[in-house]
PDB file of C-alpha atoms in Angstrom:
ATOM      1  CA  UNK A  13      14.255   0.196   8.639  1.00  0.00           C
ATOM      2  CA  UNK A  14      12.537   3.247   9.629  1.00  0.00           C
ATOM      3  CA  UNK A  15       9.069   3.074  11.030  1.00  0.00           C
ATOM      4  CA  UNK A  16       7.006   6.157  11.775  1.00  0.00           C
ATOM      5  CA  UNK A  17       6.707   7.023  15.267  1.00  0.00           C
ATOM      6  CA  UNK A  18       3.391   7.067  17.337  1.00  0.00           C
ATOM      7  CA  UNK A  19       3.838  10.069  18.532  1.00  0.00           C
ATOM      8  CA  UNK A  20      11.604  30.734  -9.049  1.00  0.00           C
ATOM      9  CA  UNK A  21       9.855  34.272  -7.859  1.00  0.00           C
ATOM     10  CA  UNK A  22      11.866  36.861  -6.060  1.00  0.00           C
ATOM     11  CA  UNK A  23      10.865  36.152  -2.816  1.00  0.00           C
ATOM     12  CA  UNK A  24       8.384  37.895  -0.660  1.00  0.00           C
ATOM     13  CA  UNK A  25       7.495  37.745   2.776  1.00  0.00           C
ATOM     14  CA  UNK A  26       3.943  39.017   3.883  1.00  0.00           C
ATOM     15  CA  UNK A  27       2.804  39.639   7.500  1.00  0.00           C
ATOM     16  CA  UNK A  28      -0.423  38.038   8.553  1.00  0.00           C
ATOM     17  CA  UNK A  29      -2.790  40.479   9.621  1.00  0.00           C
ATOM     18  CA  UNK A  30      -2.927  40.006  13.632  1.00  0.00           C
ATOM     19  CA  UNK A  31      -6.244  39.762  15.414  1.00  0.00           C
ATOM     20  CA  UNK A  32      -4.288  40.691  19.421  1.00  0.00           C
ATOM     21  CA  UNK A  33      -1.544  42.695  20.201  1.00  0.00           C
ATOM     22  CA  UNK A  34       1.571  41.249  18.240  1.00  0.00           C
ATOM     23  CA  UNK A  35       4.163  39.026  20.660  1.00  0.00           C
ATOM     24  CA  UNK A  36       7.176  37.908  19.774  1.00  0.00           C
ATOM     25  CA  UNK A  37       7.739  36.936  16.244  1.00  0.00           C
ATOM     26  CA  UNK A  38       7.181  33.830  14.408  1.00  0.00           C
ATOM     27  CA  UNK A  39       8.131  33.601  10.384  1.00  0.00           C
ATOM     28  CA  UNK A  40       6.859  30.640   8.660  1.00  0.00           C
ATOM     29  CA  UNK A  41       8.557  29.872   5.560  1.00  0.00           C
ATOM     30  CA  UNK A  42       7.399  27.550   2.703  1.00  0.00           C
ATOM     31  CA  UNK A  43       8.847  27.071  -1.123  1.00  0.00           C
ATOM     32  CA  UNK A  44       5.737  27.214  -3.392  1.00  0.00           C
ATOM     33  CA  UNK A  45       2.652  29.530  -4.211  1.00  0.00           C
ATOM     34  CA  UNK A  46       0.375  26.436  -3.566  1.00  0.00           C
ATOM     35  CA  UNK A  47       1.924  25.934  -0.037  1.00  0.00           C
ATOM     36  CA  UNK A  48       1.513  29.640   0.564  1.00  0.00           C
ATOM     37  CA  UNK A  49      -2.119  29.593  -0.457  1.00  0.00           C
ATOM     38  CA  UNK A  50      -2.811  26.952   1.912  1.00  0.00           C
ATOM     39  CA  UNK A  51      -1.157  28.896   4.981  1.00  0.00           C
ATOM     40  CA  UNK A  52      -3.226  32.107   4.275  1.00  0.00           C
ATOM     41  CA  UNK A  53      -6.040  30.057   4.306  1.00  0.00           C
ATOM     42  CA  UNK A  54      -5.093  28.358   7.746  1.00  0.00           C
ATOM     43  CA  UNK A  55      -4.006  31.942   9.153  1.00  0.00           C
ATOM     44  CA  UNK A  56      -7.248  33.454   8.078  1.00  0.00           C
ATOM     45  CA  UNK A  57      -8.873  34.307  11.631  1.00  0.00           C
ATOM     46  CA  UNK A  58      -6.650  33.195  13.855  1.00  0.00           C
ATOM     47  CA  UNK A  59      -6.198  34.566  17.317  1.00  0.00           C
ATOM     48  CA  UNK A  60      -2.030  34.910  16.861  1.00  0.00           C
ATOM     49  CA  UNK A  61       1.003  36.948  17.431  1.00  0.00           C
ATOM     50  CA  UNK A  62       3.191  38.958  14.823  1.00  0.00           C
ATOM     51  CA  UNK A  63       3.469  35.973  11.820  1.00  0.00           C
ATOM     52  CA  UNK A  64       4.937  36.793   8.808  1.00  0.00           C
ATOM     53  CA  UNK A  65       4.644  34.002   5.703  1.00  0.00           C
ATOM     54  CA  UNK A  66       7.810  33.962   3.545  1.00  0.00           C
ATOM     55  CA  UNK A  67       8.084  32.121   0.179  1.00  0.00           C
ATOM     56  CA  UNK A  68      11.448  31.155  -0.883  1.00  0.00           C
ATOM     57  CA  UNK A  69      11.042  29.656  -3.732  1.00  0.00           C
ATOM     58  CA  UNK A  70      12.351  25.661  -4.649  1.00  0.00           C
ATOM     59  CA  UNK A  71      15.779  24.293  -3.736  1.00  0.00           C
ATOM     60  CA  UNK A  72      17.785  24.674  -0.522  1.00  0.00           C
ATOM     61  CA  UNK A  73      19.911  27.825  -1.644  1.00  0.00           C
ATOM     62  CA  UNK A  74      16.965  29.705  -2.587  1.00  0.00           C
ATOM     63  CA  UNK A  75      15.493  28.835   0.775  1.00  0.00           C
ATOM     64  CA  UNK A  76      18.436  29.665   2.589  1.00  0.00           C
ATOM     65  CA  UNK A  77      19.536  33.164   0.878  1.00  0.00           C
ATOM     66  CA  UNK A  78      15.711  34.275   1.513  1.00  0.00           C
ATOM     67  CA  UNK A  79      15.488  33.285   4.923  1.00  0.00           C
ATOM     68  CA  UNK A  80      18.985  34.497   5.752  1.00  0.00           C
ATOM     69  CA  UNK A  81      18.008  37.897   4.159  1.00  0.00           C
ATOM     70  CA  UNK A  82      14.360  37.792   5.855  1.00  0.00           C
ATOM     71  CA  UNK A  83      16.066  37.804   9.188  1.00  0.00           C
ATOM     72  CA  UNK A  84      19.332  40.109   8.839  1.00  0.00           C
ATOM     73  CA  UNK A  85      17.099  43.122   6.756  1.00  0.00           C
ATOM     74  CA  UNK A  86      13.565  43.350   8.388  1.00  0.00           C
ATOM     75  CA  UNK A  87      13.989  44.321  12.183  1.00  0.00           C
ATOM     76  CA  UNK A  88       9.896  42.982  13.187  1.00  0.00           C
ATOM     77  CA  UNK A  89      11.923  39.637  12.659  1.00  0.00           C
ATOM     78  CA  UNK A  90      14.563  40.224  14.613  1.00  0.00           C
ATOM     79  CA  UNK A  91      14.531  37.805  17.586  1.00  0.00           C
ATOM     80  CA  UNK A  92      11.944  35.494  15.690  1.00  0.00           C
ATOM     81  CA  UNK A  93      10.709  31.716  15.816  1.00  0.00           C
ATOM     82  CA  UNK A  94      10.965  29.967  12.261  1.00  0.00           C
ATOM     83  CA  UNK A  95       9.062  27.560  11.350  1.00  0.00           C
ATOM     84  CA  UNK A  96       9.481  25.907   7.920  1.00  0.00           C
ATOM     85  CA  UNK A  97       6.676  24.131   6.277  1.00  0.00           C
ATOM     86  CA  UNK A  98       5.120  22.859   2.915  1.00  0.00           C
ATOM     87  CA  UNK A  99       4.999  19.776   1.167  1.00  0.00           C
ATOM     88  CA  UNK A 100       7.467  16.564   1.632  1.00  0.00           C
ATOM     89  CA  UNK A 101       7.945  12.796   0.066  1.00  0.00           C
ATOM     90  CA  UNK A 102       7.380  10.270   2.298  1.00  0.00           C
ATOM     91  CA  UNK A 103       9.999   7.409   2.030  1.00  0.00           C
ATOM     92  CA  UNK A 104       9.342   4.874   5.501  1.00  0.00           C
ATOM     93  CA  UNK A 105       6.773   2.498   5.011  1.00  0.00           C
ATOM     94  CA  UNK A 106       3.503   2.937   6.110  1.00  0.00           C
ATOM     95  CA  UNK A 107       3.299   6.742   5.615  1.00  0.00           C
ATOM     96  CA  UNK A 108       0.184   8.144   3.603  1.00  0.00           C
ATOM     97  CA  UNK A 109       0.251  11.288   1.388  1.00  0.00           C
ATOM     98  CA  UNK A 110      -1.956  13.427   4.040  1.00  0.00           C
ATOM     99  CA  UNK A 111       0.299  12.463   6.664  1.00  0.00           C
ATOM    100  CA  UNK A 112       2.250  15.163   9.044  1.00  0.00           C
ATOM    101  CA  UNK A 113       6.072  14.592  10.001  1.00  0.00           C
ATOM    102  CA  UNK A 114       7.720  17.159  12.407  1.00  0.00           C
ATOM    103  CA  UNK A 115      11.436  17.032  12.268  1.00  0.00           C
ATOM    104  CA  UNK A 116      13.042  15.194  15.356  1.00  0.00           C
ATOM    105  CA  UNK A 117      15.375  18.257  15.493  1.00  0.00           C
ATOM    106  CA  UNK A 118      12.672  20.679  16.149  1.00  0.00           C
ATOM    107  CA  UNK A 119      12.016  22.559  19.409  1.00  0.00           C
ATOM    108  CA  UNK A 120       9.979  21.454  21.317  1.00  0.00           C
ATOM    109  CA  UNK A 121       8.957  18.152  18.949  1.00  0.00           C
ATOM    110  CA  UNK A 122       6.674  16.482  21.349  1.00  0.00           C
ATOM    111  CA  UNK A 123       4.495  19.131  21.665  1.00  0.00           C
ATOM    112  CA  UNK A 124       4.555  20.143  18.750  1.00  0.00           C
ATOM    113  CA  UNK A 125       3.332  17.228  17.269  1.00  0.00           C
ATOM    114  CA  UNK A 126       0.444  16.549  19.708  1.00  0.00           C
ATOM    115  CA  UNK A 127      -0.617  20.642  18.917  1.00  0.00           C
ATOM    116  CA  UNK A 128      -0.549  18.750  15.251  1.00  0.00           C
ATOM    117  CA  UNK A 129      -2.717  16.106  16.296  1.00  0.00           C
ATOM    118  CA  UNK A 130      -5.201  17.966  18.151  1.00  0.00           C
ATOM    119  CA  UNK A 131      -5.308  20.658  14.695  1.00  0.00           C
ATOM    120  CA  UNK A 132      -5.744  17.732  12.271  1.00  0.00           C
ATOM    121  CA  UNK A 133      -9.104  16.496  13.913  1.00  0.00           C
ATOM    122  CA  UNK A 134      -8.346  12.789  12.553  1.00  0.00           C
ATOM    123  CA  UNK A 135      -7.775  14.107   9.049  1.00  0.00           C
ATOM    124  CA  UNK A 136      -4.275  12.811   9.237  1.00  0.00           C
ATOM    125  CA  UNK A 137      -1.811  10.947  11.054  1.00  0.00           C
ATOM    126  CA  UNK A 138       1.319  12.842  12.776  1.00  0.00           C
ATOM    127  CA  UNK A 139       5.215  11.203  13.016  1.00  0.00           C
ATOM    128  CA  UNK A 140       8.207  12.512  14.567  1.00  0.00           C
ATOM    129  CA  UNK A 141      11.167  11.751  13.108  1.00  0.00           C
ATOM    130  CA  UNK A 142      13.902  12.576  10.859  1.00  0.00           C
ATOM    131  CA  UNK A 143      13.507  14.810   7.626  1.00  0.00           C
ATOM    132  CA  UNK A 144      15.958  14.247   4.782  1.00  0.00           C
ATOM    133  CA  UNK A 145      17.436  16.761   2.789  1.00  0.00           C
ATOM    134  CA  UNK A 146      17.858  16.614  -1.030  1.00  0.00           C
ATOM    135  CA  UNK A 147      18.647  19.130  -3.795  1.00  0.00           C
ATOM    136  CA  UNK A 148      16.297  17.369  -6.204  1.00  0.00           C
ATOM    137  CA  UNK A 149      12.838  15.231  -6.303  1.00  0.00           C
ATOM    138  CA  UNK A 150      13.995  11.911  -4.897  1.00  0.00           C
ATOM    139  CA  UNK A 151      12.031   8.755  -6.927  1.00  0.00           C
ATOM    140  CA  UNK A 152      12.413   4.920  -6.916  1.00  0.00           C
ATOM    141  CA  UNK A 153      16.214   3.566  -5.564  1.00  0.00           C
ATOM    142  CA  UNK A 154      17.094   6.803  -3.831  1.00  0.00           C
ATOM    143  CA  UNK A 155      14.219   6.393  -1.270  1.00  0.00           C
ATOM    144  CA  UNK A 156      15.378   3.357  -0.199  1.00  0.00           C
ATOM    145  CA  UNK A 157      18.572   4.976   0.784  1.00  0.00           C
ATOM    146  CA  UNK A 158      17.004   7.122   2.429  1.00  0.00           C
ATOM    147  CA  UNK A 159      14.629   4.969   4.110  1.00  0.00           C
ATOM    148  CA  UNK A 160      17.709   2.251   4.924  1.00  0.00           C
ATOM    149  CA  UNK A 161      19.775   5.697   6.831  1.00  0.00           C
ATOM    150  CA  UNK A 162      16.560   6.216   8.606  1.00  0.00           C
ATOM    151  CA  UNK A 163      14.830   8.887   7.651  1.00  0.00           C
ATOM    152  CA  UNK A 164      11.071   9.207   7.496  1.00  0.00           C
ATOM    153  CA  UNK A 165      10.530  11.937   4.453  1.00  0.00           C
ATOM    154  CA  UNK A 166      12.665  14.253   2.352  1.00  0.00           C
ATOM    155  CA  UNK A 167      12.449  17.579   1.355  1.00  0.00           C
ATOM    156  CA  UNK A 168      14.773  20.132  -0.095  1.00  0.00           C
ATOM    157  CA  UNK A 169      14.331  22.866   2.190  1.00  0.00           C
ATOM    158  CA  UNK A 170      13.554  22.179   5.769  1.00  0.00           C
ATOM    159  CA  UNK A 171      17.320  22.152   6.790  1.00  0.00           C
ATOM    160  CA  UNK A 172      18.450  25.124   4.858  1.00  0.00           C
ATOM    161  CA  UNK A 173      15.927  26.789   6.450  1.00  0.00           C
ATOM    162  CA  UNK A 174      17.371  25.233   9.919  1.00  0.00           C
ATOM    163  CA  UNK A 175      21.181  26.790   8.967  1.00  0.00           C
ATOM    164  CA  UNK A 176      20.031  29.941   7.962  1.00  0.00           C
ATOM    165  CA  UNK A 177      17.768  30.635  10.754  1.00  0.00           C
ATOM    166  CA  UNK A 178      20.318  29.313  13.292  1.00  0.00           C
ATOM    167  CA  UNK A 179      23.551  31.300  11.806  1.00  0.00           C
ATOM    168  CA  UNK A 180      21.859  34.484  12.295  1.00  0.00           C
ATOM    169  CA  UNK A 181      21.235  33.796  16.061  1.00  0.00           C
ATOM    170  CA  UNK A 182      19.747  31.344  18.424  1.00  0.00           C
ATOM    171  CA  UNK A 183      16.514  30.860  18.040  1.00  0.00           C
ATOM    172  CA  UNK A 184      13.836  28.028  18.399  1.00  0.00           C
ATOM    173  CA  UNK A 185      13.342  26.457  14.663  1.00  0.00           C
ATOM    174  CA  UNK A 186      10.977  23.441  13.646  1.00  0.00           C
ATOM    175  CA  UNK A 187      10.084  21.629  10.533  1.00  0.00           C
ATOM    176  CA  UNK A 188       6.632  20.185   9.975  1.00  0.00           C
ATOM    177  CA  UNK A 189       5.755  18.535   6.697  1.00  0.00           C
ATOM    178  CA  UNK A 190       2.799  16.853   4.897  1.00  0.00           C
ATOM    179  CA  UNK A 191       3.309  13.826   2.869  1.00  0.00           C
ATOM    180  CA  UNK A 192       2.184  14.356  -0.963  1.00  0.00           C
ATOM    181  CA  UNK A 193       3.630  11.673  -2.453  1.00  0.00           C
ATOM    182  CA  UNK A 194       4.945   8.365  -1.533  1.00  0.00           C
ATOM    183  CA  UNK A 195       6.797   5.445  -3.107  1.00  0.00           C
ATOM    184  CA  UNK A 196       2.982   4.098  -3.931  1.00  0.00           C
ATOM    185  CA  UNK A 197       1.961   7.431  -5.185  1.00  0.00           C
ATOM    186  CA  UNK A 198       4.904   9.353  -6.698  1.00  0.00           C
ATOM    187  CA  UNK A 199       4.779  12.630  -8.229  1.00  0.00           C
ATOM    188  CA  UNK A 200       3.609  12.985 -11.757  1.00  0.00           C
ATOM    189  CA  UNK A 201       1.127  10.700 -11.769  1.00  0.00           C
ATOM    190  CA  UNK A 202      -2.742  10.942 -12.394  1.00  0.00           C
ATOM    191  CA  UNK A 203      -3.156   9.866  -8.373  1.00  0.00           C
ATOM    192  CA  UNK A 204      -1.190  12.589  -6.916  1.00  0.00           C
ATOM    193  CA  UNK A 205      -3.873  15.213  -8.089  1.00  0.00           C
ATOM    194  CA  UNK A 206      -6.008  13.893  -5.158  1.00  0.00           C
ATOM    195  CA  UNK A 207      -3.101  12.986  -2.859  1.00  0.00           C
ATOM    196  CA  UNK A 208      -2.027  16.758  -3.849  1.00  0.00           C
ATOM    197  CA  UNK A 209      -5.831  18.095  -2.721  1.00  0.00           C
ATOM    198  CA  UNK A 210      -5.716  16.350   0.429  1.00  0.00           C
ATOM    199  CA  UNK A 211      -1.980  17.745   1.649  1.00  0.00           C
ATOM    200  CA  UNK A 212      -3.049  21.209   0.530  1.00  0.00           C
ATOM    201  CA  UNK A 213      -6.162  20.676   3.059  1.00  0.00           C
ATOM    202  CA  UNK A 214      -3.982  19.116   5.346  1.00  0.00           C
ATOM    203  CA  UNK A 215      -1.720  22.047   5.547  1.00  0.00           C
ATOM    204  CA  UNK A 216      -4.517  24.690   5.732  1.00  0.00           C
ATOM    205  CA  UNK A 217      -6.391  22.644   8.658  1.00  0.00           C
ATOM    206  CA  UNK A 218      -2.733  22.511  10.956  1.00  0.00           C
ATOM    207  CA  UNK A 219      -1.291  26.453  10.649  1.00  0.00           C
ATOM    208  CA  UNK A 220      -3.172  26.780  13.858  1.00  0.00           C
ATOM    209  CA  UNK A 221      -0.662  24.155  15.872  1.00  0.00           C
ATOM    210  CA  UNK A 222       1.955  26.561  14.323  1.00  0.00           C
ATOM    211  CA  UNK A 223       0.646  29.421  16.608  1.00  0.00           C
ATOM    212  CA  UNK A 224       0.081  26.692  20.338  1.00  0.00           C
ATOM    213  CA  UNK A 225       3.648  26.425  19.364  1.00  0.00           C
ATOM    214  CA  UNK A 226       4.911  29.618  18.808  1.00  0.00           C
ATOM    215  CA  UNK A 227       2.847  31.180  21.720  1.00  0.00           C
ATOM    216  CA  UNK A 228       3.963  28.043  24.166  1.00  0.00           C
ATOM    217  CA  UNK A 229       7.496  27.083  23.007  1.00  0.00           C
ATOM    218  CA  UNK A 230       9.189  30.138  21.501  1.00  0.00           C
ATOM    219  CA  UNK A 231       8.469  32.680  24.392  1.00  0.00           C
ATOM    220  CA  UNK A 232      10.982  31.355  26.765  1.00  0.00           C
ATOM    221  CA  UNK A 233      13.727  32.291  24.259  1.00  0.00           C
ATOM    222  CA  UNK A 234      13.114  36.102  25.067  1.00  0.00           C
TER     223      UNK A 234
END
């Protein structure tokens, strides 16, 4: 059994307005208007490179036809860093909605996940571990599958993200998640209205680990 570890739209990407000198780019791709809100609000002032945010809208093939077409038709992202965030349902034990999971898969995890850490300011708790992928909102028996093959949370478009950024051309790619729901507090009920406030403030308070990574993990792949 897992544990964690200590450690619709057409789509449209818009750049974040740069306070320096752009560097090498960094998209950041999320599914939903709400996640997108949040991210503008974490990117607002920040001290960072050439980002661009791209909503894909819901599902893995929407996610991976928009960031395959992000990366192949606008040349500011050619040679970029993706990152792919947003909301995720937590399925080990112990994990709270507010909670941050980076992807063991992602570049340069460890660090990663302590930039997380230091970002949150004890407003939530970060794992490293494995994302799941689904094609659907996972409920009830199928967590525990999940949970049994060892996987921490479960979204549907972290690792489309992954194969579309990765058949274009090497690259470093992460996934970082916050928990909104979990096997106590599934979606659609009256409780994940506040479990749904507190990820959204989650995910605004962490964009800037997005950029500590970006500026000290991606810039070796030049």
């Amino acid at each position: 059994m897992p544990r964690p570890s200590r450690s619709s739209s057409r789509p449209r990407a818009d750049p974040v307005p740069p306070s320096a000198p752009p560097r090498e780019p960094l998209l950041v791709v999320c599914a939903l208007a709400v996640e997108k809100t949040a991210l503008r609000g974490g990117a607002a002032g920040s001290p960072a490179a050439s980002v661009t945010l791209l909503r894909t809208g819901m599902g893995p093939r929407a996610a991976e036809r928009a960031v395959a077409d992000a990366l192949r038709g606008d040349p500011a992202l050619r040679g970029a860093a993706v990152l792919a965030t947003g909301f995720c349902a937590g399925v080990a034990p112990g994990l709270l909605p507010g909670d941050v999971v980076v992807d063991e898969r992602s570049e340069s995890a460890a660090p990663l996940a302590d930039a997380l850490a230091r970002h949150a300011h004890g407003r939530a708790r970060v794992h490293t571990g494995r994302i799941a992928e689904s094609d659907h909102v996972v409920r009830g028996a199928e967590r525990l599958r999940l949970r049994t093959r060892g996987a921490l949370a479960v979204d549907m478009e972290s690792a489309a993200v992954r194969r579309a950024a990765l058949a274009d051309a090497p690259r470093p790619v992460a996934a970082v998640r916050v928990v909104v729901d979990t096997p106590e507090y599934e979606l659609l009920r009256v409780a994940t209205l506040r479990t749904g406030i507190t990820a959204f403030r989650v995910l605004r308070s962490v964009f800037p680990a997005f950029l500590d990574w970006h500026r000290n993990h991606a810039l070796p792949w030049r």
